[in-house]
Amino acid sequence: KQEVTQIPAALSVPEGENLVLNCSFTDSAIYNLQWFRQDPGKGLTSLLLIQSSQREQTSGRLNASLDKSSGRSTLYIAASQPGDSATYLCAVSGTASKLTFGTGTRLQVTL
Amino acid sequence: DTEVTQTPKHLVMGMTNKKSLKCEQHMGHRAMYWYKQKAKKPPELMFVYSYEKLSINESVPSRFSPECPNSSLLNLHLHALQPEDSALYLCASSQGWTSGKLTDTQYFGPGTRLTVL
């Protein structure tokens, strides 16, 4: 059974700092990995999707990497802003025919 | 337009009520999903529809009844719910769901906050 873990569970950084969120998964037989952000009480916003054959994807200040063999992904956020404050979720798609979500990292960017 | 809409935004119902949640997308996606999310937990998959047919039911109690009238619309009918069913219900869609393979981005709606009294 696929298990997805995110570390740290919570993170507080000052504005302008670069930061890395981590995601690890136990079964490397995945089709893709997706990063989402969720604001309190809201739906999920897709940030990046990395197919299993890819190593990284970039969108603006966000860069996600994938090391399938070691079961790890990182989300790098450059020059963080207060508007980046949210919960970040990674999710893997694999042979279970569904997305398996991580436990999330709650990020707060302070002024 | 990568928008999934859900109505209503909030719903309060008693345990004997019957209500429905509605989800709509106009992206031409052929796979649609219902998720349940409790506070401070990740979403949990409930149902998957592929090409308007139910493909996955994650052992959801029969008091939740999904319906996919057409490729753009997904409903969740609620009846005789329990207080522990109170949660955020999220709908999502993706381009496809072929032979159980989720290879495309899932787009989520804003959710319906359900409270069962």
PDB file of C-alpha atoms in Angstrom:
ATOM      1  CA  LYS A   1       0.000   0.000   0.000  1.00  0.00           C
ATOM      2  CA  GLN A   2       1.370   3.380  -1.036  1.00  0.00           C
ATOM      3  CA  GLU A   3       2.189   5.742   1.823  1.00  0.00           C
ATOM      4  CA  VAL A   4       3.103   9.382   1.291  1.00  0.00           C
ATOM      5  CA  THR A   5       4.798  11.478   3.949  1.00  0.00           C
ATOM      6  CA  GLN A   6       5.546  15.180   3.975  1.00  0.00           C
ATOM      7  CA  ILE A   7       8.158  16.865   6.112  1.00  0.00           C
ATOM      8  CA  PRO A   8       7.997  19.256   7.838  1.00  0.00           C
ATOM      9  CA  ALA A   9       4.366  19.272   8.960  1.00  0.00           C
ATOM     10  CA  ALA A  10       4.555  23.029   9.527  1.00  0.00           C
ATOM     11  CA  LEU A  11       7.002  25.729   8.538  1.00  0.00           C
ATOM     12  CA  SER A  12       7.253  29.440   9.258  1.00  0.00           C
ATOM     13  CA  VAL A  13       9.691  31.593   7.285  1.00  0.00           C
ATOM     14  CA  PRO A  14      10.253  35.338   6.833  1.00  0.00           C
ATOM     15  CA  GLU A  15       9.286  36.917   3.546  1.00  0.00           C
ATOM     16  CA  GLY A  16      11.912  36.661   0.833  1.00  0.00           C
ATOM     17  CA  GLU A  17      13.407  33.400   1.999  1.00  0.00           C
ATOM     18  CA  ASN A  18      13.844  30.426  -0.326  1.00  0.00           C
ATOM     19  CA  LEU A  19      12.392  27.184   1.020  1.00  0.00           C
ATOM     20  CA  VAL A  20      12.079  23.491   0.281  1.00  0.00           C
ATOM     21  CA  LEU A  21       9.166  21.202   1.048  1.00  0.00           C
ATOM     22  CA  ASN A  22       9.721  17.469   1.056  1.00  0.00           C
ATOM     23  CA  CYS A  23       7.547  14.559  -0.019  1.00  0.00           C
ATOM     24  CA  SER A  24       8.449  10.881   0.190  1.00  0.00           C
ATOM     25  CA  PHE A  25       6.546   7.822  -1.016  1.00  0.00           C
ATOM     26  CA  THR A  26       7.028   4.135  -0.336  1.00  0.00           C
ATOM     27  CA  ASP A  27       6.149   2.560  -3.712  1.00  0.00           C
ATOM     28  CA  SER A  28       8.222   3.833  -6.625  1.00  0.00           C
ATOM     29  CA  ALA A  29       5.807   2.374  -9.219  1.00  0.00           C
ATOM     30  CA  ILE A  30       4.080   5.685  -9.897  1.00  0.00           C
ATOM     31  CA  TYR A  31       2.717   7.333 -13.034  1.00  0.00           C
ATOM     32  CA  ASN A  32       3.149  10.875 -11.786  1.00  0.00           C
ATOM     33  CA  LEU A  33       3.365  13.140  -8.759  1.00  0.00           C
ATOM     34  CA  GLN A  34       1.326  16.284  -8.324  1.00  0.00           C
ATOM     35  CA  TRP A  35       1.811  19.240  -5.964  1.00  0.00           C
ATOM     36  CA  PHE A  36      -1.213  21.208  -4.758  1.00  0.00           C
ATOM     37  CA  ARG A  37      -1.795  24.166  -2.484  1.00  0.00           C
ATOM     38  CA  GLN A  38      -4.861  24.554  -0.319  1.00  0.00           C
ATOM     39  CA  ASP A  39      -5.980  27.713   1.418  1.00  0.00           C
ATOM     40  CA  PRO A  40      -8.020  27.239   4.631  1.00  0.00           C
ATOM     41  CA  GLY A  41     -11.512  25.920   3.897  1.00  0.00           C
ATOM     42  CA  LYS A  42     -10.932  26.046   0.144  1.00  0.00           C
ATOM     43  CA  GLY A  43     -10.368  23.573  -2.657  1.00  0.00           C
ATOM     44  CA  LEU A  44      -7.027  22.393  -3.978  1.00  0.00           C
ATOM     45  CA  THR A  45      -5.099  24.327  -6.613  1.00  0.00           C
ATOM     46  CA  SER A  46      -2.813  22.291  -8.829  1.00  0.00           C
ATOM     47  CA  LEU A  47       0.704  23.730  -8.896  1.00  0.00           C
ATOM     48  CA  LEU A  48       2.831  21.263 -10.811  1.00  0.00           C
ATOM     49  CA  LEU A  49       2.560  17.743 -12.194  1.00  0.00           C
ATOM     50  CA  ILE A  50       5.663  15.662 -12.846  1.00  0.00           C
ATOM     51  CA  GLN A  51       5.330  12.529 -14.951  1.00  0.00           C
ATOM     52  CA  SER A  52       7.335   9.511 -13.821  1.00  0.00           C
ATOM     53  CA  SER A  53       9.711   9.936 -16.766  1.00  0.00           C
ATOM     54  CA  GLN A  54      10.531  13.540 -15.822  1.00  0.00           C
ATOM     55  CA  ARG A  55      13.046  14.852 -13.294  1.00  0.00           C
ATOM     56  CA  GLU A  56      11.624  18.305 -12.674  1.00  0.00           C
ATOM     57  CA  GLN A  57       9.016  20.882 -13.570  1.00  0.00           C
ATOM     58  CA  THR A  58       9.073  24.647 -13.150  1.00  0.00           C
ATOM     59  CA  SER A  59       6.359  27.262 -12.941  1.00  0.00           C
ATOM     60  CA  GLY A  60       7.330  30.806 -12.023  1.00  0.00           C
ATOM     61  CA  ARG A  61       8.939  30.775  -8.563  1.00  0.00           C
ATOM     62  CA  LEU A  62       8.136  27.089  -8.086  1.00  0.00           C
ATOM     63  CA  ASN A  63      10.356  24.170  -8.998  1.00  0.00           C
ATOM     64  CA  ALA A  64       9.455  20.568  -8.286  1.00  0.00           C
ATOM     65  CA  SER A  65      11.861  17.668  -8.619  1.00  0.00           C
ATOM     66  CA  LEU A  66      11.232  13.946  -8.671  1.00  0.00           C
ATOM     67  CA  ASP A  67      13.593  11.084  -7.829  1.00  0.00           C
ATOM     68  CA  LYS A  68      11.404   8.079  -8.435  1.00  0.00           C
ATOM     69  CA  SER A  69      13.990   5.476  -7.511  1.00  0.00           C
ATOM     70  CA  SER A  70      14.491   6.935  -4.055  1.00  0.00           C
ATOM     71  CA  GLY A  71      10.817   7.773  -3.586  1.00  0.00           C
ATOM     72  CA  ARG A  72      11.304  11.496  -3.101  1.00  0.00           C
ATOM     73  CA  SER A  73      10.071  14.803  -4.441  1.00  0.00           C
ATOM     74  CA  THR A  74      10.849  18.343  -3.394  1.00  0.00           C
ATOM     75  CA  LEU A  75       9.006  21.587  -4.005  1.00  0.00           C
ATOM     76  CA  TYR A  76      11.290  24.604  -4.056  1.00  0.00           C
ATOM     77  CA  ILE A  77       9.721  28.030  -3.559  1.00  0.00           C
ATOM     78  CA  ALA A  78      11.948  30.984  -4.384  1.00  0.00           C
ATOM     79  CA  ALA A  79      11.647  34.409  -2.774  1.00  0.00           C
ATOM     80  CA  SER A  80       8.650  33.493  -0.623  1.00  0.00           C
ATOM     81  CA  GLN A  81       5.774  35.957  -0.196  1.00  0.00           C
ATOM     82  CA  PRO A  82       2.975  36.210   2.399  1.00  0.00           C
ATOM     83  CA  GLY A  83       0.562  35.121  -0.353  1.00  0.00           C
ATOM     84  CA  ASP A  84       2.363  31.772  -0.456  1.00  0.00           C
ATOM     85  CA  SER A  85       0.984  30.954   3.000  1.00  0.00           C
ATOM     86  CA  ALA A  86      -1.133  27.825   2.618  1.00  0.00           C
ATOM     87  CA  THR A  87      -1.034  24.069   3.077  1.00  0.00           C
ATOM     88  CA  TYR A  88       0.967  22.276   0.410  1.00  0.00           C
ATOM     89  CA  LEU A  89       0.005  18.715  -0.496  1.00  0.00           C
ATOM     90  CA  CYS A  90       1.808  16.232  -2.684  1.00  0.00           C
ATOM     91  CA  ALA A  91      -0.067  13.337  -4.242  1.00  0.00           C
ATOM     92  CA  VAL A  92       1.115  10.338  -6.228  1.00  0.00           C
ATOM     93  CA  SER A  93      -0.753   8.427  -8.889  1.00  0.00           C
ATOM     94  CA  GLY A  94       0.138   4.779  -9.119  1.00  0.00           C
ATOM     95  CA  THR A  95      -1.194   1.266  -9.513  1.00  0.00           C
ATOM     96  CA  ALA A  96      -3.885   1.895  -6.919  1.00  0.00           C
ATOM     97  CA  SER A  97      -5.757   3.797  -9.683  1.00  0.00           C
ATOM     98  CA  LYS A  98      -6.146   6.870  -7.542  1.00  0.00           C
ATOM     99  CA  LEU A  99      -4.241   9.767  -6.019  1.00  0.00           C
ATOM    100  CA  THR A 100      -2.616   9.035  -2.686  1.00  0.00           C
ATOM    101  CA  PHE A 101      -2.125  12.258  -0.783  1.00  0.00           C
ATOM    102  CA  GLY A 102       0.557  13.189   1.684  1.00  0.00           C
ATOM    103  CA  THR A 103      -0.212  14.628   5.072  1.00  0.00           C
ATOM    104  CA  GLY A 104       0.617  18.184   3.974  1.00  0.00           C
ATOM    105  CA  THR A 105       2.979  20.965   5.018  1.00  0.00           C
ATOM    106  CA  ARG A 106       1.401  24.068   6.502  1.00  0.00           C
ATOM    107  CA  LEU A 107       3.472  27.069   5.391  1.00  0.00           C
ATOM    108  CA  GLN A 108       3.355  30.535   6.903  1.00  0.00           C
ATOM    109  CA  VAL A 109       5.353  33.356   5.366  1.00  0.00           C
ATOM    110  CA  THR A 110       5.684  36.285   7.735  1.00  0.00           C
ATOM    111  CA  LEU A 111       6.308  39.956   6.964  1.00  0.00           C
TER     112      LEU A 111
ATOM    113  CA  ASP B   1     -10.825  27.755 -18.501  1.00  0.00           C
ATOM    114  CA  THR B   2      -9.646  25.311 -15.828  1.00  0.00           C
ATOM    115  CA  GLU B   3     -12.599  25.768 -13.528  1.00  0.00           C
ATOM    116  CA  VAL B   4     -14.623  23.238 -11.611  1.00  0.00           C
ATOM    117  CA  THR B   5     -17.672  24.713  -9.918  1.00  0.00           C
ATOM    118  CA  GLN B   6     -19.529  23.309  -6.931  1.00  0.00           C
ATOM    119  CA  THR B   7     -22.848  24.238  -5.383  1.00  0.00           C
ATOM    120  CA  PRO B   8     -23.829  24.965  -2.734  1.00  0.00           C
ATOM    121  CA  LYS B   9     -20.799  26.415  -0.932  1.00  0.00           C
ATOM    122  CA  HIS B  10     -22.267  25.596   2.458  1.00  0.00           C
ATOM    123  CA  LEU B  11     -24.961  23.121   3.472  1.00  0.00           C
ATOM    124  CA  VAL B  12     -26.486  22.398   6.853  1.00  0.00           C
ATOM    125  CA  MET B  13     -28.799  19.419   7.080  1.00  0.00           C
ATOM    126  CA  GLY B  14     -30.487  17.249   9.636  1.00  0.00           C
ATOM    127  CA  MET B  15     -30.022  13.511   9.796  1.00  0.00           C
ATOM    128  CA  THR B  16     -33.397  12.855   8.175  1.00  0.00           C
ATOM    129  CA  ASN B  17     -32.966  15.282   5.288  1.00  0.00           C
ATOM    130  CA  LYS B  18     -32.257  14.506   1.652  1.00  0.00           C
ATOM    131  CA  LYS B  19     -29.974  16.912  -0.172  1.00  0.00           C
ATOM    132  CA  SER B  20     -27.702  16.941  -3.206  1.00  0.00           C
ATOM    133  CA  LEU B  21     -24.310  18.399  -4.017  1.00  0.00           C
ATOM    134  CA  LYS B  22     -23.605  19.503  -7.561  1.00  0.00           C
ATOM    135  CA  CYS B  23     -20.358  19.714  -9.518  1.00  0.00           C
ATOM    136  CA  GLU B  24     -19.836  21.021 -13.036  1.00  0.00           C
ATOM    137  CA  GLN B  25     -16.899  21.346 -15.422  1.00  0.00           C
ATOM    138  CA  HIS B  26     -16.712  22.524 -19.013  1.00  0.00           C
ATOM    139  CA  MET B  27     -13.155  21.487 -19.836  1.00  0.00           C
ATOM    140  CA  GLY B  28     -14.200  18.414 -21.799  1.00  0.00           C
ATOM    141  CA  HIS B  29     -12.800  16.166 -19.079  1.00  0.00           C
ATOM    142  CA  ARG B  30     -14.050  12.587 -19.087  1.00  0.00           C
ATOM    143  CA  ALA B  31     -13.126  11.655 -15.505  1.00  0.00           C
ATOM    144  CA  MET B  32     -14.752  13.147 -12.428  1.00  0.00           C
ATOM    145  CA  TYR B  33     -14.175  12.477  -8.748  1.00  0.00           C
ATOM    146  CA  TRP B  34     -15.715  13.001  -5.333  1.00  0.00           C
ATOM    147  CA  TYR B  35     -13.470  13.441  -2.291  1.00  0.00           C
ATOM    148  CA  LYS B  36     -14.209  13.934   1.392  1.00  0.00           C
ATOM    149  CA  GLN B  37     -11.865  16.014   3.515  1.00  0.00           C
ATOM    150  CA  LYS B  38     -11.942  16.309   7.298  1.00  0.00           C
ATOM    151  CA  ALA B  39     -10.206  19.166   9.068  1.00  0.00           C
ATOM    152  CA  LYS B  40      -6.392  19.071   8.915  1.00  0.00           C
ATOM    153  CA  LYS B  41      -6.459  15.813   6.921  1.00  0.00           C
ATOM    154  CA  PRO B  42      -5.760  15.147   3.248  1.00  0.00           C
ATOM    155  CA  PRO B  43      -8.675  14.451   0.881  1.00  0.00           C
ATOM    156  CA  GLU B  44     -10.001  10.904   0.766  1.00  0.00           C
ATOM    157  CA  LEU B  45     -11.310   9.516  -2.492  1.00  0.00           C
ATOM    158  CA  MET B  46     -14.963   8.445  -2.497  1.00  0.00           C
ATOM    159  CA  PHE B  47     -15.942   7.835  -6.132  1.00  0.00           C
ATOM    160  CA  VAL B  48     -14.469   7.947  -9.633  1.00  0.00           C
ATOM    161  CA  TYR B  49     -16.536   8.311 -12.790  1.00  0.00           C
ATOM    162  CA  SER B  50     -14.929   7.628 -16.142  1.00  0.00           C
ATOM    163  CA  TYR B  51     -16.906   8.342 -19.306  1.00  0.00           C
ATOM    164  CA  GLU B  52     -20.025   8.739 -17.156  1.00  0.00           C
ATOM    165  CA  LYS B  53     -19.682   5.278 -15.651  1.00  0.00           C
ATOM    166  CA  LEU B  54     -18.844   4.573 -12.026  1.00  0.00           C
ATOM    167  CA  SER B  55     -15.342   3.106 -11.998  1.00  0.00           C
ATOM    168  CA  ILE B  56     -14.380   3.252  -8.339  1.00  0.00           C
ATOM    169  CA  ASN B  57     -16.449   3.214  -5.158  1.00  0.00           C
ATOM    170  CA  GLU B  58     -14.120   3.330  -2.169  1.00  0.00           C
ATOM    171  CA  SER B  59     -16.527   1.350   0.036  1.00  0.00           C
ATOM    172  CA  VAL B  60     -18.580   4.448   0.688  1.00  0.00           C
ATOM    173  CA  PRO B  61     -21.774   3.965   2.759  1.00  0.00           C
ATOM    174  CA  SER B  62     -24.968   3.831   0.711  1.00  0.00           C
ATOM    175  CA  ARG B  63     -26.249   7.028   2.316  1.00  0.00           C
ATOM    176  CA  PHE B  64     -23.978   8.707  -0.272  1.00  0.00           C
ATOM    177  CA  SER B  65     -25.250   8.132  -3.802  1.00  0.00           C
ATOM    178  CA  PRO B  66     -23.315   9.527  -6.772  1.00  0.00           C
ATOM    179  CA  GLU B  67     -24.787  10.299 -10.160  1.00  0.00           C
ATOM    180  CA  CYS B  68     -23.229  11.430 -13.437  1.00  0.00           C
ATOM    181  CA  PRO B  69     -26.066  12.635 -15.728  1.00  0.00           C
ATOM    182  CA  ASN B  70     -23.665  13.753 -18.460  1.00  0.00           C
ATOM    183  CA  SER B  71     -19.975  14.308 -19.071  1.00  0.00           C
ATOM    184  CA  SER B  72     -20.016  17.795 -17.522  1.00  0.00           C
ATOM    185  CA  LEU B  73     -22.083  17.186 -14.437  1.00  0.00           C
ATOM    186  CA  LEU B  74     -21.594  15.150 -11.274  1.00  0.00           C
ATOM    187  CA  ASN B  75     -24.014  14.958  -8.362  1.00  0.00           C
ATOM    188  CA  LEU B  76     -23.747  13.510  -4.885  1.00  0.00           C
ATOM    189  CA  HIS B  77     -27.097  12.651  -3.295  1.00  0.00           C
ATOM    190  CA  LEU B  78     -27.167  12.614   0.476  1.00  0.00           C
ATOM    191  CA  HIS B  79     -29.686  10.825   2.676  1.00  0.00           C
ATOM    192  CA  ALA B  80     -29.829   9.924   6.357  1.00  0.00           C
ATOM    193  CA  LEU B  81     -26.344  11.262   7.048  1.00  0.00           C
ATOM    194  CA  GLN B  82     -24.622  11.119  10.406  1.00  0.00           C
ATOM    195  CA  PRO B  83     -22.872  13.987  12.249  1.00  0.00           C
ATOM    196  CA  GLU B  84     -19.515  12.349  11.498  1.00  0.00           C
ATOM    197  CA  ASP B  85     -20.206  12.912   7.796  1.00  0.00           C
ATOM    198  CA  SER B  86     -19.675  16.629   8.354  1.00  0.00           C
ATOM    199  CA  ALA B  87     -16.710  17.592   6.175  1.00  0.00           C
ATOM    200  CA  LEU B  88     -15.579  19.495   3.095  1.00  0.00           C
ATOM    201  CA  TYR B  89     -16.708  17.640  -0.033  1.00  0.00           C
ATOM    202  CA  LEU B  90     -14.502  18.231  -3.023  1.00  0.00           C
ATOM    203  CA  CYS B  91     -15.162  17.492  -6.653  1.00  0.00           C
ATOM    204  CA  ALA B  92     -12.360  17.120  -9.190  1.00  0.00           C
ATOM    205  CA  SER B  93     -11.979  16.351 -12.863  1.00  0.00           C
ATOM    206  CA  SER B  94      -9.203  15.256 -15.194  1.00  0.00           C
ATOM    207  CA  GLN B  95      -8.754  14.671 -18.890  1.00  0.00           C
ATOM    208  CA  GLY B  96      -9.206  10.953 -18.539  1.00  0.00           C
ATOM    209  CA  TRP B  97      -8.861   7.886 -16.385  1.00  0.00           C
ATOM    210  CA  THR B  98      -7.865   5.060 -18.699  1.00  0.00           C
ATOM    211  CA  SER B  99      -7.558   1.495 -17.425  1.00  0.00           C
ATOM    212  CA  GLY B 100      -7.102   2.812 -13.926  1.00  0.00           C
ATOM    213  CA  LYS B 101      -4.232   5.069 -14.869  1.00  0.00           C
ATOM    214  CA  LEU B 102      -4.313   8.605 -13.572  1.00  0.00           C
ATOM    215  CA  THR B 103      -1.834  10.353 -15.842  1.00  0.00           C
ATOM    216  CA  ASP B 104      -3.342  13.822 -16.031  1.00  0.00           C
ATOM    217  CA  THR B 105      -3.631  16.826 -13.780  1.00  0.00           C
ATOM    218  CA  GLN B 106      -6.644  16.790 -11.492  1.00  0.00           C
ATOM    219  CA  TYR B 107      -8.499  20.076 -11.156  1.00  0.00           C
ATOM    220  CA  PHE B 108     -10.458  20.634  -7.972  1.00  0.00           C
ATOM    221  CA  GLY B 109     -13.525  22.695  -7.227  1.00  0.00           C
ATOM    222  CA  PRO B 110     -13.806  24.984  -4.181  1.00  0.00           C
ATOM    223  CA  GLY B 111     -15.765  22.401  -2.212  1.00  0.00           C
ATOM    224  CA  THR B 112     -19.034  22.244  -0.303  1.00  0.00           C
ATOM    225  CA  ARG B 113     -18.797  22.617   3.464  1.00  0.00           C
ATOM    226  CA  LEU B 114     -21.347  20.155   4.859  1.00  0.00           C
ATOM    227  CA  THR B 115     -22.591  20.215   8.433  1.00  0.00           C
ATOM    228  CA  VAL B 116     -24.887  17.435   9.651  1.00  0.00           C
ATOM    229  CA  LEU B 117     -26.814  18.231  12.807  1.00  0.00           C
TER     230      LEU B 117
END
